[in-house]
Amino acid sequence: MRAVVQTVAEASVTVDGEVVGAIESGLLVLVGVARTDTPEQAALLARKVYELRILDDERSASDIGAPLLVVSQFTLYADTRKGRRPSWLAAAPADQAEPLVDAVVAALRERGATVETGRFRTHMLVSSVNVGPQTILLEV
């Protein structure tokens, strides 16, 4: 699994003109799932994201109760080594990826995190105001 974690002043996801998830002063987490990923990796990724010390004064979301907006992002597994058209062969198909993204969200909530989400299998408009900017790539 991969996650791009960004510190944000605000972030939201809109689907069909409706805001389905929004946060202020927290982390935007774009999660990509590979075909070989497992529920154990989802739990590990959740722990790493929640305890990642990238907020002010080297604190984590778990330290200060910062909210998270989790959005599925299969394009994190794009293979662009050949040609101009990305290959998506490494990305898990939607029916495999959705339960694992849900597992990341559930694991974050079990740790006490406030989590908003996008909506799987929809065309999402993701908006964010990055702080820093700080963008970290995590892989498990």
Coordinates of N, CA and C in Angstrom, one line a residue:
M1 N 0.9 -1.2 0.0 CA 0.0 0.0 0.0 C 0.9 1.2 0.0
R2 N 0.3 2.3 -0.6 CA 1.0 3.6 -0.6 C 0.1 4.6 -0.2
A3 N 0.6 5.7 0.5 CA -0.2 6.8 0.8 C 0.6 8.1 0.6
V4 N 0.0 9.1 0.0 CA 0.6 10.4 0.0 C -0.1 11.2 1.1
V5 N 0.7 11.7 2.0 CA 0.1 12.4 3.2 C 0.5 13.9 3.1
Q6 N -0.5 14.8 3.1 CA -0.2 16.2 3.0 C -0.8 16.9 4.2
T7 N 0.0 17.8 4.7 CA -0.5 18.7 5.8 C -1.4 19.8 5.1
V8 N -2.6 20.0 5.6 CA -3.5 20.9 5.0 C -4.2 21.8 6.0
A9 N -4.5 23.1 5.6 CA -5.3 24.0 6.4 C -6.8 23.6 6.2
E10 N -7.1 23.1 5.0 CA -8.4 22.6 4.8 C -8.4 21.6 3.6
A11 N -9.3 20.7 3.5 CA -9.4 19.8 2.4 C -10.8 19.3 2.3
S12 N -11.3 19.0 1.1 CA -12.7 18.5 1.0 C -12.7 17.6 -0.3
V13 N -13.8 16.8 -0.3 CA -14.1 16.0 -1.5 C -15.6 16.3 -1.9
T14 N -15.8 16.6 -3.1 CA -17.1 16.9 -3.7 C -17.5 15.8 -4.7
V15 N -18.7 15.3 -4.6 CA -19.2 14.3 -5.6 C -20.5 14.8 -6.1
D16 N -20.7 15.0 -7.4 CA -22.0 15.5 -7.9 C -22.5 16.8 -7.2
G17 N -21.6 17.7 -6.9 CA -22.0 19.0 -6.3 C -22.2 18.9 -4.8
E18 N -22.0 17.7 -4.2 CA -22.2 17.6 -2.8 C -20.9 17.3 -2.1
V19 N -20.6 18.1 -1.0 CA -19.4 17.8 -0.2 C -19.6 16.6 0.6
V20 N -18.8 15.5 0.3 CA -19.0 14.3 1.0 C -18.0 14.1 2.2
G21 N -17.0 14.9 2.2 CA -16.0 14.8 3.3 C -15.2 16.1 3.3
A22 N -14.9 16.6 4.5 CA -14.2 17.9 4.6 C -13.5 17.9 6.0
I23 N -12.3 18.5 6.1 CA -11.6 18.7 7.3 C -10.9 20.1 7.3
E24 N -10.5 20.5 8.5 CA -9.7 21.7 8.6 C -8.5 21.3 9.5
S25 N -7.4 21.9 9.2 CA -6.1 21.7 10.0 C -5.8 20.3 10.3
G26 N -5.5 19.5 9.3 CA -5.2 18.1 9.5 C -4.4 17.5 8.4
L27 N -4.7 16.3 8.0 CA -4.0 15.6 7.0 C -4.9 15.1 5.9
L28 N -4.5 15.3 4.6 CA -5.1 14.7 3.5 C -4.3 13.5 3.1
V29 N -5.0 12.3 3.1 CA -4.3 11.1 2.9 C -4.9 10.4 1.6
L30 N -4.0 10.3 0.6 CA -4.4 9.7 -0.7 C -3.9 8.3 -0.6
V31 N -4.7 7.2 -0.7 CA -4.3 5.8 -0.4 C -4.5 5.0 -1.7
G32 N -3.4 4.4 -2.1 CA -3.3 3.5 -3.2 C -3.1 2.1 -2.8
V33 N -3.8 1.1 -3.4 CA -3.8 -0.3 -3.1 C -3.2 -1.1 -4.3
A34 N -2.3 -1.9 -4.0 CA -1.7 -2.8 -5.0 C -2.4 -4.2 -4.9
R35 N -2.3 -4.9 -6.0 CA -3.0 -6.2 -6.1 C -2.5 -7.2 -5.0
T36 N -1.3 -7.0 -4.4 CA -0.8 -7.9 -3.5 C -1.0 -7.5 -2.0
D37 N -1.7 -6.4 -1.8 CA -1.8 -5.8 -0.4 C -2.8 -6.6 0.4
T38 N -2.6 -6.5 1.7 CA -3.4 -7.3 2.7 C -4.0 -6.4 3.8
P39 N -4.9 -7.0 4.5 CA -5.5 -6.2 5.7 C -4.5 -5.8 6.7
E40 N -3.4 -6.7 6.9 CA -2.4 -6.4 7.8 C -1.6 -5.1 7.4
Q41 N -1.4 -5.0 6.1 CA -0.7 -3.8 5.6 C -1.6 -2.5 5.8
A42 N -2.9 -2.7 5.7 CA -3.8 -1.6 5.9 C -3.7 -1.1 7.3
A43 N -3.7 -2.0 8.3 CA -3.5 -1.6 9.7 C -2.2 -0.9 9.9
L44 N -1.1 -1.4 9.3 CA 0.2 -0.8 9.5 C 0.2 0.6 8.9
L45 N -0.4 0.7 7.7 CA -0.4 2.0 7.0 C -1.2 3.0 7.9
A46 N -2.3 2.6 8.5 CA -3.1 3.5 9.3 C -2.2 4.0 10.5
R47 N -1.5 3.0 11.2 CA -0.7 3.4 12.3 C 0.4 4.4 11.9
K48 N 1.1 4.1 10.8 CA 2.1 5.0 10.3 C 1.6 6.4 10.0
V49 N 0.4 6.5 9.3 CA -0.1 7.8 9.0 C -0.5 8.6 10.2
Y50 N -1.2 7.9 11.2 CA -1.7 8.6 12.4 C -0.5 9.0 13.3
E51 N 0.6 8.3 13.3 CA 1.7 8.6 14.1 C 2.8 9.4 13.4
L52 N 2.6 9.7 12.1 CA 3.6 10.5 11.4 C 3.8 11.9 11.9
R53 N 5.0 12.2 12.3 CA 5.3 13.5 13.0 C 5.7 14.6 12.0
I54 N 4.6 15.1 11.3 CA 4.9 16.1 10.3 C 4.1 17.4 10.5
L55 N 3.4 17.4 11.6 CA 2.6 18.6 12.0 C 3.5 19.6 12.8
D56 N 3.0 20.7 13.1 CA 3.9 21.7 13.9 C 4.5 21.1 15.1
D57 N 5.8 21.5 15.3 CA 6.5 21.1 16.5 C 6.8 19.5 16.5
E58 N 6.8 19.0 15.3 CA 7.1 17.5 15.1 C 6.0 16.7 15.8
R59 N 4.8 17.1 15.8 CA 3.7 16.3 16.4 C 3.0 15.6 15.3
S60 N 2.2 14.6 15.7 CA 1.5 13.8 14.8 C 0.0 14.1 15.0
A61 N -0.8 13.5 14.1 CA -2.3 13.6 14.2 C -2.7 13.0 15.5
S62 N -2.1 11.9 15.9 CA -2.5 11.3 17.2 C -2.1 12.1 18.4
D63 N -1.1 12.9 18.3 CA -0.7 13.8 19.4 C -1.7 14.9 19.7
I64 N -2.2 15.5 18.6 CA -3.0 16.7 18.7 C -4.5 16.5 18.3
G65 N -4.8 15.3 17.9 CA -6.2 15.0 17.5 C -6.6 15.7 16.2
A66 N -5.6 15.8 15.3 CA -5.9 16.4 14.0 C -6.7 15.5 13.1
P67 N -7.7 16.0 12.4 CA -8.5 15.1 11.6 C -7.8 14.7 10.3
L68 N -8.3 13.6 9.7 CA -7.8 13.1 8.4 C -8.9 13.0 7.4
L69 N -8.6 13.3 6.2 CA -9.4 13.1 5.0 C -8.8 12.0 4.2
V70 N -9.4 10.8 4.1 CA -8.8 9.7 3.4 C -9.5 9.5 2.0
V71 N -8.8 9.5 1.0 CA -9.3 9.4 -0.4 C -8.6 8.3 -1.1
S72 N -9.3 7.4 -1.7 CA -8.7 6.3 -2.5 C -8.1 6.9 -3.8
Q73 N -6.9 6.4 -4.2 CA -6.2 6.9 -5.3 C -5.4 5.8 -6.0
F74 N -6.1 5.1 -6.9 CA -5.4 4.0 -7.6 C -4.3 4.5 -8.4
T75 N -4.2 5.7 -8.8 CA -3.2 6.2 -9.7 C -1.8 6.2 -9.0
L76 N -1.8 6.0 -7.7 CA -0.5 5.9 -7.0 C 0.3 4.7 -7.5
Y77 N -0.3 3.8 -8.2 CA 0.4 2.6 -8.7 C 0.5 2.7 -10.2
A78 N 0.5 3.9 -10.8 CA 0.7 4.0 -12.2 C 2.2 3.6 -12.6
D79 N 2.3 2.9 -13.7 CA 3.7 2.6 -14.2 C 3.8 3.4 -15.4
T80 N 4.8 4.4 -15.4 CA 5.0 5.3 -16.5 C 6.4 5.1 -17.1
R81 N 7.0 4.0 -16.9 CA 8.3 3.7 -17.5 C 8.4 3.6 -19.0
K82 N 7.3 3.2 -19.6 CA 7.3 3.1 -21.1 C 6.2 4.0 -21.7
G83 N 6.5 4.6 -22.8 CA 5.5 5.4 -23.5 C 4.9 6.5 -22.8
R84 N 3.8 7.0 -23.2 CA 3.1 8.1 -22.6 C 1.8 7.8 -21.9
R85 N 1.4 6.6 -22.0 CA 0.2 6.1 -21.4 C 0.5 5.3 -20.2
P86 N 0.1 5.7 -19.0 CA 0.4 4.9 -17.8 C -0.3 3.5 -17.8
S87 N 0.3 2.6 -17.2 CA -0.2 1.2 -17.0 C -0.7 1.1 -15.6
W88 N -1.9 0.5 -15.4 CA -2.5 0.4 -14.1 C -2.4 -1.1 -13.6
L89 N -1.6 -1.9 -14.2 CA -1.6 -3.3 -13.8 C -1.2 -3.6 -12.4
A90 N -0.4 -2.8 -11.7 CA -0.1 -3.0 -10.3 C -1.2 -2.6 -9.4
A91 N -2.1 -1.7 -9.8 CA -3.2 -1.3 -8.9 C -4.2 -2.4 -8.7
A92 N -4.7 -2.5 -7.5 CA -5.7 -3.5 -7.2 C -7.0 -3.0 -7.9
P93 N -7.8 -4.0 -8.4 CA -9.1 -3.7 -9.0 C -10.0 -3.1 -7.9
A94 N -11.0 -2.4 -8.2 CA -11.9 -1.7 -7.3 C -12.5 -2.6 -6.2
D95 N -12.9 -3.8 -6.6 CA -13.6 -4.7 -5.7 C -12.6 -5.3 -4.7
Q96 N -11.3 -5.3 -5.0 CA -10.3 -5.6 -4.0 C -9.8 -4.4 -3.2
A97 N -9.7 -3.3 -3.8 CA -9.1 -2.1 -3.2 C -10.1 -1.5 -2.2
E98 N -11.4 -1.4 -2.5 CA -12.3 -0.8 -1.6 C -12.3 -1.3 -0.2
P99 N -12.3 -2.6 0.0 CA -12.3 -3.1 1.4 C -11.0 -2.8 2.1
L100 N -9.9 -2.7 1.4 CA -8.6 -2.3 2.1 C -8.5 -0.9 2.4
V101 N -9.1 0.0 1.6 CA -9.2 1.4 1.9 C -10.1 1.6 3.1
D102 N -11.2 0.9 3.1 CA -12.1 0.9 4.3 C -11.4 0.4 5.5
A103 N -10.5 -0.6 5.4 CA -9.8 -1.1 6.5 C -8.8 -0.1 7.1
V104 N -8.2 0.7 6.2 CA -7.4 1.8 6.7 C -8.2 2.8 7.5
V105 N -9.3 3.2 7.0 CA -10.2 4.1 7.7 C -10.7 3.5 9.0
A106 N -11.1 2.3 9.1 CA -11.5 1.6 10.3 C -10.4 1.6 11.3
A107 N -9.2 1.2 10.9 CA -8.0 1.2 11.8 C -7.7 2.5 12.3
L108 N -7.8 3.6 11.5 CA -7.6 5.0 12.0 C -8.6 5.3 13.1
R109 N -9.9 5.0 12.8 CA -10.9 5.3 13.8 C -10.8 4.5 15.1
E110 N -10.3 3.2 15.0 CA -10.0 2.4 16.2 C -9.0 3.1 17.0
R111 N -8.1 3.8 16.4 CA -7.0 4.5 17.2 C -7.5 5.8 17.7
G112 N -8.7 6.2 17.4 CA -9.3 7.4 18.0 C -9.3 8.6 17.0
A113 N -8.9 8.4 15.8 CA -8.8 9.4 14.8 C -10.2 9.9 14.3
T114 N -10.3 11.2 14.0 CA -11.5 11.7 13.3 C -11.2 11.6 11.9
V115 N -12.0 10.8 11.1 CA -11.7 10.6 9.7 C -12.9 10.9 8.9
E116 N -12.7 11.7 7.8 CA -13.7 11.9 6.8 C -13.1 11.1 5.5
T117 N -14.0 10.9 4.6 CA -13.6 10.1 3.4 C -14.2 10.6 2.1
G118 N -13.6 10.2 1.1 CA -14.2 10.4 -0.2 C -15.2 9.3 -0.5
R119 N -15.6 9.2 -1.7 CA -16.6 8.2 -2.0 C -16.1 7.3 -3.1
F120 N -15.9 6.0 -2.8 CA -15.3 5.1 -3.8 C -16.1 5.0 -5.0
R121 N -15.4 4.7 -6.2 CA -16.0 4.5 -7.5 C -16.9 5.7 -8.0
T122 N -16.5 6.9 -7.6 CA -17.2 8.1 -8.1 C -16.1 9.0 -8.7
H123 N -16.6 10.0 -9.4 CA -15.7 11.0 -9.9 C -15.6 12.1 -8.8
M124 N -14.5 12.2 -8.1 CA -14.4 13.1 -7.0 C -13.6 14.3 -7.4
L125 N -14.0 15.4 -6.8 CA -13.2 16.7 -6.9 C -12.6 16.9 -5.5
V126 N -11.3 16.8 -5.5 CA -10.6 16.9 -4.2 C -9.9 18.3 -4.2
S127 N -10.2 19.0 -3.2 CA -9.7 20.4 -3.0 C -8.9 20.4 -1.7
S128 N -7.7 21.1 -1.8 CA -6.9 21.2 -0.6 C -6.1 22.5 -0.6
V129 N -5.9 23.0 0.6 CA -5.0 24.1 0.9 C -3.9 23.6 1.7
N130 N -2.7 23.3 1.0 CA -1.6 22.7 1.7 C -0.9 23.6 2.6
V131 N -0.3 23.1 3.7 CA 0.4 23.9 4.6 C 1.9 23.5 4.5
G132 N 2.7 24.4 4.3 CA 4.2 24.1 4.2 C 4.7 24.5 2.9
P133 N 4.4 23.7 1.8 CA 3.7 22.5 1.8 C 4.6 21.3 2.3
Q134 N 3.9 20.4 2.9 CA 4.6 19.1 3.3 C 3.8 18.0 2.7
T135 N 4.6 17.2 1.9 CA 4.0 16.0 1.3 C 4.9 14.8 1.5
I136 N 4.4 13.8 2.0 CA 5.2 12.6 2.4 C 4.6 11.4 1.6
L137 N 5.5 10.5 1.1 CA 5.0 9.3 0.5 C 5.4 8.2 1.5
L138 N 4.3 7.4 1.9 CA 4.5 6.3 2.8 C 4.3 5.0 2.0
E139 N 5.1 4.0 2.2 CA 4.8 2.7 1.6 C 4.9 1.6 2.7
V140 N 4.1 0.6 2.7 CA 4.1 -0.5 3.6 C 4.0 -1.8 2.8

